[in-house]
Short mmCIF file of C-alpha atoms and ligand atoms in Angstrom, two decimals:
data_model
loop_
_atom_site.label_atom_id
_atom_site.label_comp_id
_atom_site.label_asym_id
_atom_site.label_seq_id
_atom_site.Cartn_x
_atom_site.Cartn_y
_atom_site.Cartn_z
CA UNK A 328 -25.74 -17.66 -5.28
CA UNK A 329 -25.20 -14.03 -4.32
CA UNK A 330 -27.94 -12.23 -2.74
CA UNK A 331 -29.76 -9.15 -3.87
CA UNK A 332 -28.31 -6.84 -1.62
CA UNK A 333 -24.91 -8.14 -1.83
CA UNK A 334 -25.52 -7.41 -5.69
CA UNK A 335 -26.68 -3.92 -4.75
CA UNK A 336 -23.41 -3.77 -2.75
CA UNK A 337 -21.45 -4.79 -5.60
CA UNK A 338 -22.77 -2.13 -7.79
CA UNK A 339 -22.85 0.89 -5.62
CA UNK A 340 -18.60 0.07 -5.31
CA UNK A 341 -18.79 -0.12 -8.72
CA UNK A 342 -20.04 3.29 -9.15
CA UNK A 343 -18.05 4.81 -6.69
CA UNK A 344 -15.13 3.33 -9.10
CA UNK A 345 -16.76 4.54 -12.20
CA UNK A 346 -17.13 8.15 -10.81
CA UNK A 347 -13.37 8.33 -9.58
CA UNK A 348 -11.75 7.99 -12.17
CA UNK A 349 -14.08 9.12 -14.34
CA UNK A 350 -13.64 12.60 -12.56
CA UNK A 351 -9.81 12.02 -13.91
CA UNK A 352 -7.76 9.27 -15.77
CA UNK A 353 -5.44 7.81 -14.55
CA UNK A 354 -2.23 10.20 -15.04
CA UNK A 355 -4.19 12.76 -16.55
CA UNK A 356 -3.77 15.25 -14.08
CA UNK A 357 -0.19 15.14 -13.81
CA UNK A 358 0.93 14.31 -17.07
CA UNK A 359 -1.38 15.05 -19.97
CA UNK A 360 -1.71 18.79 -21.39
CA UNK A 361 -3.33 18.91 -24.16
CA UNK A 362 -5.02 16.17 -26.88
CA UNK A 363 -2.54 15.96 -29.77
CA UNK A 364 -0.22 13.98 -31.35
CA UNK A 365 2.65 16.27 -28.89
CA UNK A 366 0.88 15.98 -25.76
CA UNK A 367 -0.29 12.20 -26.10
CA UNK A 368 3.90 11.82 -26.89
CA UNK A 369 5.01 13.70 -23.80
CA UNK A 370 2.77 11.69 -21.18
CA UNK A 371 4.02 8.13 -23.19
CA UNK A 372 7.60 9.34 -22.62
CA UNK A 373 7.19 10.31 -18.85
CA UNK A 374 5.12 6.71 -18.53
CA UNK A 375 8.02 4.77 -20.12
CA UNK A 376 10.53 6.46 -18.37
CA UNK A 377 8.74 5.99 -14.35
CA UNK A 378 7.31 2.35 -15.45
CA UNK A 379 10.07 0.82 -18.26
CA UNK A 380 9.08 -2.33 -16.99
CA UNK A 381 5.94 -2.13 -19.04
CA UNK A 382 6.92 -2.41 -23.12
CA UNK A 383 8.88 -5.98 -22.11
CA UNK A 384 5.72 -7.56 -19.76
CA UNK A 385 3.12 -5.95 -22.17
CA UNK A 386 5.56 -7.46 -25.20
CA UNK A 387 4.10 -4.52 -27.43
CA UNK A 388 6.70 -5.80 -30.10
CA UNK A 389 5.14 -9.87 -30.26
CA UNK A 390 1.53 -8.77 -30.67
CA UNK A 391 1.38 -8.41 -34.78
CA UNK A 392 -1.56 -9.90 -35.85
CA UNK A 393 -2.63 -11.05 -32.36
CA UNK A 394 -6.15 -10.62 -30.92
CA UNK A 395 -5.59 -8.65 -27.89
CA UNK A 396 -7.93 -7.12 -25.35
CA UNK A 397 -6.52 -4.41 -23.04
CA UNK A 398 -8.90 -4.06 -20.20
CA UNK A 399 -8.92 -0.64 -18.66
CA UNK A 400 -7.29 1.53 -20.97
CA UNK A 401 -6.88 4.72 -18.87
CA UNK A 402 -5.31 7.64 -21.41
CA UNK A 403 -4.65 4.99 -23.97
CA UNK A 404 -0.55 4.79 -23.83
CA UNK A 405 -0.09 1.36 -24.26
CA UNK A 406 -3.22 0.71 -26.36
CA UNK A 407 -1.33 2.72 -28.55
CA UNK A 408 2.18 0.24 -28.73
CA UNK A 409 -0.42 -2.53 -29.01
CA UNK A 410 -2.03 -0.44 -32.18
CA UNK A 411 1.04 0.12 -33.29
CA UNK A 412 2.82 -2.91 -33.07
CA UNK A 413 -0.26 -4.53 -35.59
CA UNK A 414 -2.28 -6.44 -32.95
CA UNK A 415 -5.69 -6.68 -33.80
CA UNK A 416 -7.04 -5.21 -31.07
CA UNK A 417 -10.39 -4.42 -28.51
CA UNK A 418 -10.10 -1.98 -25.80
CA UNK A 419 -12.70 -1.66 -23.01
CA UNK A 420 -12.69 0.39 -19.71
CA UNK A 421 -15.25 1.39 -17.16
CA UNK A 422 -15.48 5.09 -17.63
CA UNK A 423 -15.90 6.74 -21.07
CA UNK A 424 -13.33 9.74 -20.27
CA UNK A 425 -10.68 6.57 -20.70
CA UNK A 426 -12.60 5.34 -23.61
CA UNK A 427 -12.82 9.07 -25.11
CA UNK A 428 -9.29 9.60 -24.33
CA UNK A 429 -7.97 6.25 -26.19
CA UNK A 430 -9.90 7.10 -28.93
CA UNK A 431 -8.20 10.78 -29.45
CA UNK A 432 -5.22 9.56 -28.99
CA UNK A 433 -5.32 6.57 -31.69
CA UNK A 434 -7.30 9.01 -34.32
CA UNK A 435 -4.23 11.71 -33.71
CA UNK A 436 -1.67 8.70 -34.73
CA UNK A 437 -4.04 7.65 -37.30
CA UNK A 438 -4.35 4.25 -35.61
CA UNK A 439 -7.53 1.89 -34.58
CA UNK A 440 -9.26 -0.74 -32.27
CA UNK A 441 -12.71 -1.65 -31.17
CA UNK A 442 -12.95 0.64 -27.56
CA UNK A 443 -16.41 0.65 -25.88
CA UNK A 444 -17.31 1.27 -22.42
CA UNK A 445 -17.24 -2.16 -20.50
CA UNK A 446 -16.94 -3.69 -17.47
CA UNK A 447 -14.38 -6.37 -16.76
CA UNK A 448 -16.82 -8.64 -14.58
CA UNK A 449 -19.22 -9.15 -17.43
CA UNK A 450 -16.92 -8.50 -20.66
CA UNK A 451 -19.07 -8.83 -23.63
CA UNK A 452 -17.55 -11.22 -25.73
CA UNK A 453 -17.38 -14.59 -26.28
CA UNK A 454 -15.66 -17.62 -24.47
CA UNK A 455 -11.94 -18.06 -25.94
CA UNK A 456 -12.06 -14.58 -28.48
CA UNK A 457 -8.31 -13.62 -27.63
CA UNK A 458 -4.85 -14.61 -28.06
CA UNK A 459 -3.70 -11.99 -25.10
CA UNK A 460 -5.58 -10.22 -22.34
CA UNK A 461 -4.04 -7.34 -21.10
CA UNK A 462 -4.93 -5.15 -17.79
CA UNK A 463 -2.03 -2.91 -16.38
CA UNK A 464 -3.49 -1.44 -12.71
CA UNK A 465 -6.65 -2.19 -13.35
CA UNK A 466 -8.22 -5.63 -12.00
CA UNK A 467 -8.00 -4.60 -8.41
CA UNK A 468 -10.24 -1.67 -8.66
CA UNK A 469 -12.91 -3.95 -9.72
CA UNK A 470 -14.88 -4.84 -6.44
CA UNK A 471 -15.04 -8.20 -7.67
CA UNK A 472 -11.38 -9.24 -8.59
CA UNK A 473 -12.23 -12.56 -8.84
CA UNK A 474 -15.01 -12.22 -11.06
CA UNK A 475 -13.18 -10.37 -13.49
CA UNK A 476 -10.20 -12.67 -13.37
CA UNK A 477 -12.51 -16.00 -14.14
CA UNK A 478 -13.77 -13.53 -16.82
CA UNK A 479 -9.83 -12.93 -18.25
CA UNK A 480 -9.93 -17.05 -18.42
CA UNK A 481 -13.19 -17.56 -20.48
CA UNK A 482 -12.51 -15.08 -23.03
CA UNK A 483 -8.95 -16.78 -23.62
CA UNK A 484 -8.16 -18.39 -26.09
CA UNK A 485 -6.56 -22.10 -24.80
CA UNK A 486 -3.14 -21.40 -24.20
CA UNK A 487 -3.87 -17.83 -24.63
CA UNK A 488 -2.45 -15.51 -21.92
CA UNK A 489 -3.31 -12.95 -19.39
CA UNK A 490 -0.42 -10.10 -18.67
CA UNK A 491 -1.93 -8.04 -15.73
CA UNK A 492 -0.67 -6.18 -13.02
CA UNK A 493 -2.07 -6.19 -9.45
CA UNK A 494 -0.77 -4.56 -6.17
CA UNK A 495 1.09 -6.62 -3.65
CA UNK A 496 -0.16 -5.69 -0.26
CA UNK A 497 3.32 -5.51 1.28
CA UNK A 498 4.94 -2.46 -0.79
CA UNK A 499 6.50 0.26 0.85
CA UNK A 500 3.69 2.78 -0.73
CA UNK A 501 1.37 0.44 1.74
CA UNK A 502 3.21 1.12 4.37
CA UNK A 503 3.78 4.71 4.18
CA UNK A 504 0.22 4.85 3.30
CA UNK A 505 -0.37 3.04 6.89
CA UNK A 506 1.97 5.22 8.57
CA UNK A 507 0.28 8.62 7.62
CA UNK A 508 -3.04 7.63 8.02
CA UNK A 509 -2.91 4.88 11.03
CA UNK A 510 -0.52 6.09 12.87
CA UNK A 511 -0.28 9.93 12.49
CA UNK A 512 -3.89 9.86 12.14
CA UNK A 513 -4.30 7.78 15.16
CA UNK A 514 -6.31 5.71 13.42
CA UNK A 515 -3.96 2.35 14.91
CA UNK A 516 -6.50 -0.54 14.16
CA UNK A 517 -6.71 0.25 10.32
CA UNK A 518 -5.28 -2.76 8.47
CA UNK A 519 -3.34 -2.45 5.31
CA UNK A 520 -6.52 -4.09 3.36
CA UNK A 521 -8.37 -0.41 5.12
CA UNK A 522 -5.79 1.69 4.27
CA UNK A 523 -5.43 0.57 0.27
CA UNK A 524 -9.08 0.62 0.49
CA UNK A 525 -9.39 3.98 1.76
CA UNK A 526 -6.43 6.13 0.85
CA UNK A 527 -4.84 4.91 -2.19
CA UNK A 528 -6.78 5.39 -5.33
CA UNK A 529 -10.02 4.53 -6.01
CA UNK A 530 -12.69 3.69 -2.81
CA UNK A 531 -12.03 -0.33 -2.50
CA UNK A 532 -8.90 -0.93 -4.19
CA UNK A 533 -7.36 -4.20 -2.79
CA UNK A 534 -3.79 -5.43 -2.61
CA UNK A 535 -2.52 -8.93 -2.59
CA UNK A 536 -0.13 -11.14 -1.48
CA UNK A 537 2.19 -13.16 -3.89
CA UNK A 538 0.38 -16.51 -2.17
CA UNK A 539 -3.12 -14.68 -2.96
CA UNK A 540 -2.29 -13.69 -6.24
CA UNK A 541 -1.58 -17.55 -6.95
CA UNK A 542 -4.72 -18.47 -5.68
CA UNK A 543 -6.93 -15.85 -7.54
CA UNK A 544 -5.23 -17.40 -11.13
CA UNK A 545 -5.55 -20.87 -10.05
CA UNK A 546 -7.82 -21.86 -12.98
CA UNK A 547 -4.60 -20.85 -15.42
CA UNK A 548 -2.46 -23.78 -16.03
CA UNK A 549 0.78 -21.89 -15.92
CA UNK A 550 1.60 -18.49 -13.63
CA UNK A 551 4.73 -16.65 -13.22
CA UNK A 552 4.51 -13.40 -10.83
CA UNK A 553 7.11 -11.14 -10.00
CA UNK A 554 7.15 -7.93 -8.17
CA UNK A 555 8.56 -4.37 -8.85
CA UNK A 556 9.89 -1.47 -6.97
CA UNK A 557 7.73 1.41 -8.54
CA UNK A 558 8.66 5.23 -8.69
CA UNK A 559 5.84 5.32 -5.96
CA UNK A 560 7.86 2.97 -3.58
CA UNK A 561 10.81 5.33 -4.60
CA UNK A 562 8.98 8.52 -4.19
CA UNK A 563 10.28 9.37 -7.68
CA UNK A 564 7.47 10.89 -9.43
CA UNK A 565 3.93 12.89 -8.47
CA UNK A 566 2.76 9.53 -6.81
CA UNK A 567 -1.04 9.20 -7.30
CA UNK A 568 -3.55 11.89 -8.07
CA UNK A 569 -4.39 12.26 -4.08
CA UNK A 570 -1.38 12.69 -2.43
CA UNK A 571 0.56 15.92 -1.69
CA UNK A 572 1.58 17.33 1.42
CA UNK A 573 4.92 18.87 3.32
CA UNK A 574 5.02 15.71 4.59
CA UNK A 575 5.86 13.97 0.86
CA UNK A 576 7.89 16.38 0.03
CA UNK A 577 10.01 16.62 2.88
CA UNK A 578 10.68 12.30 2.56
CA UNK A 579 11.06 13.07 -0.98
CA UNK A 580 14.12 14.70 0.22
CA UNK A 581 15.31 12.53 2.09
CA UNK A 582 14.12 9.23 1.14
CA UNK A 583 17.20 6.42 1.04
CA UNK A 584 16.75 4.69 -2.20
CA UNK A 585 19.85 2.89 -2.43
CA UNK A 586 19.56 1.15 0.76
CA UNK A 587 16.06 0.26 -0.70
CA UNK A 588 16.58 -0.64 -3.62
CA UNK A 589 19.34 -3.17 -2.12
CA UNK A 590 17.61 -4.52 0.84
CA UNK A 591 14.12 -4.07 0.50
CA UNK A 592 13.28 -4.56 -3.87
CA UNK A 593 10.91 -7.25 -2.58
CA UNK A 594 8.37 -4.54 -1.26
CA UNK A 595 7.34 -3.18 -4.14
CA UNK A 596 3.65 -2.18 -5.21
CA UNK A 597 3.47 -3.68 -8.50
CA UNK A 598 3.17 -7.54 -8.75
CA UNK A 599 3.01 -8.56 -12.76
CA UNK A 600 1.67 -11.68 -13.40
CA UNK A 601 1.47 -13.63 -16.47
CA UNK A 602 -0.88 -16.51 -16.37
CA UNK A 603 -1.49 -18.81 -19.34
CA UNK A 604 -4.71 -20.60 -19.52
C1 SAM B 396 -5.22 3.06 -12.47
S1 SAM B 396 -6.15 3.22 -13.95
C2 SAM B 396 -5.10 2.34 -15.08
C3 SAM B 396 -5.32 2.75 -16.49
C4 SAM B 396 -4.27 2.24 -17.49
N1 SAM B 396 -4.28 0.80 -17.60
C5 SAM B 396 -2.91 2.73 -17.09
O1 SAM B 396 -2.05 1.92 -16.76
O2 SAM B 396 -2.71 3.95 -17.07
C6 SAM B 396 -7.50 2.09 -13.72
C7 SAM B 396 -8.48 2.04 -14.87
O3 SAM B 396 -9.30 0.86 -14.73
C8 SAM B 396 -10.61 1.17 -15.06
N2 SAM B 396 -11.49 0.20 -14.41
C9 SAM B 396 -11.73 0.04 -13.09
N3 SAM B 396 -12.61 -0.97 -12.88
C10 SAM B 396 -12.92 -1.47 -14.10
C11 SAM B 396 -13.78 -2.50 -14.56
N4 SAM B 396 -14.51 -3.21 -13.71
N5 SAM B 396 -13.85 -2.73 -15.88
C12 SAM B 396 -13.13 -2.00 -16.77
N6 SAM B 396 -12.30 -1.00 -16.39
C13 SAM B 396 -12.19 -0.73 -15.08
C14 SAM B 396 -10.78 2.60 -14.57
O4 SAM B 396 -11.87 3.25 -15.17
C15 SAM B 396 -9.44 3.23 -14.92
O5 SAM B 396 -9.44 3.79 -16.21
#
């Protein structure tokens, strides 16, 4: 049983989610100008070209005539390759800037899903509705992560599976993270849980081992995880919507991405699990 004020807990995080990013979407800062068919173009390109990972774990191309969910749908980009690629689709997400965005963005392509505002620990539909779950960067915002996984399960269908992407605590974003704000800000007993918590995106935002990622989908029957090094590890792009500095720019500079991408492609922020119930 949890407690009232453990419930009041639960929802005051949530809000503090809700009113982050609904102050911006995810990306929106950086790399959306404007609300037609160009702009919503532009920002899929740049997200394709930092994260090309995504089309082949999403599997855009498979979903025809699948019933997909995509929880959190941010500016809508791969909503869009799930719309287009003929899956029959529902789109939820916290905030309803994402939900307004999505919805531009499919009108302007003449494309269409169900989107509401919703809230992945309670998702309002019923047990096993969907061939697919999808949630890129999304589930670990939630301050219940494990509610909203057990939710993923019950609304799959059996042997229906869950695509989602998590951050694994030991990326080299973490640890940068930890070295500017522990260490220059002589802040030394901050743990990397604080620091994702505190200074990555959203107020709670959790990272997790490969081990805890395993346990968090035990209920699935079948879980493969594997991690990527992400243009944030590589300091390749704007990284997130908080972080500037002379500080950034100057390891920009100078950052050694061969070496890393040699010797050290295990630490990378993005962990991509697909789980089949
Ligand atoms: C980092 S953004 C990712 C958006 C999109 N999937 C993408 O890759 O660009 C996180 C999104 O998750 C949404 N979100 C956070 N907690 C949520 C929850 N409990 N239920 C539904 N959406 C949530 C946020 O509103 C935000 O739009």
């Amino acid at each position: 049983m949890v407690g009232a004020s453990e419930q009041n807990r639960v929802q005051t995080d949530k809000q503090q989610v809700h009113d982050f990013w609904n102050e911006a979407s995810c990306g929106e800062n950086f790399y959306l100008h404007g609300s037609d068919r160009q702009a919503y173009d532009r920002q899929a390109r740049q997200r394709y070209e930092l994260e090309p990972y995504i089309p082949e774990f999403a599997g855009f191309d498979l979903a025809r005539g699948k019933r997909v969910l995509e929880i959190g749908v941010g500016l809508g980009a791969d909503h869009q390759r799930f719309a287009q690629a003929g899956a029959d689709l529902n789109g939820i997400d916290l905030t309803a800037r994402a939900v307004d965005h999505t919805a531009r963005r499919l009108s302007a392509f003449g494309l269409a899903s169900r989107l509401a505002v919703g809230d992945a620990e309670r998702l309002e539909f019923p047990d096993e509705s969907f061939d697919c779950v999808y949630a890129w960067g999304v589930l670990h915002h939630s301050p219940d992560t494990p509610k909203a996984v057990s939710e993923v399960w019950r609304v799959l269908k059996r042997a229906g599976e869950a695509k989602v992407m998590i951050y694994q605590k030991w990326s080299l974003v973490g640890l940068m993270l930890w070295f500017r704000y522990s260490l220059l800000g002589l802040q030394p007993w901050l743990s990397l849980r604080d620091i994702y918590a505190r200074y990555l995106e959203s107020p709670g935002t959790k990272a997790y081992s490969v081990a805890e990622a395993r346990q968090l989908f035990s209920a699935f029957s079948e879980v493969r995880i594997r991690t990527v090094l992400t243009h944030g590890d590589l300091l390749d792009s704007m990284a997130g919507q908080r972080h500037h500095g002379v500080l950034l720019s100057l390891a920009r500079k100078i950052w050694p991405r061969a070496p890393i991408k040699r010797y050290f492609s295990g630490l990378g922020l993005f962990m991509l699990i697909e789980a089949r119930k």
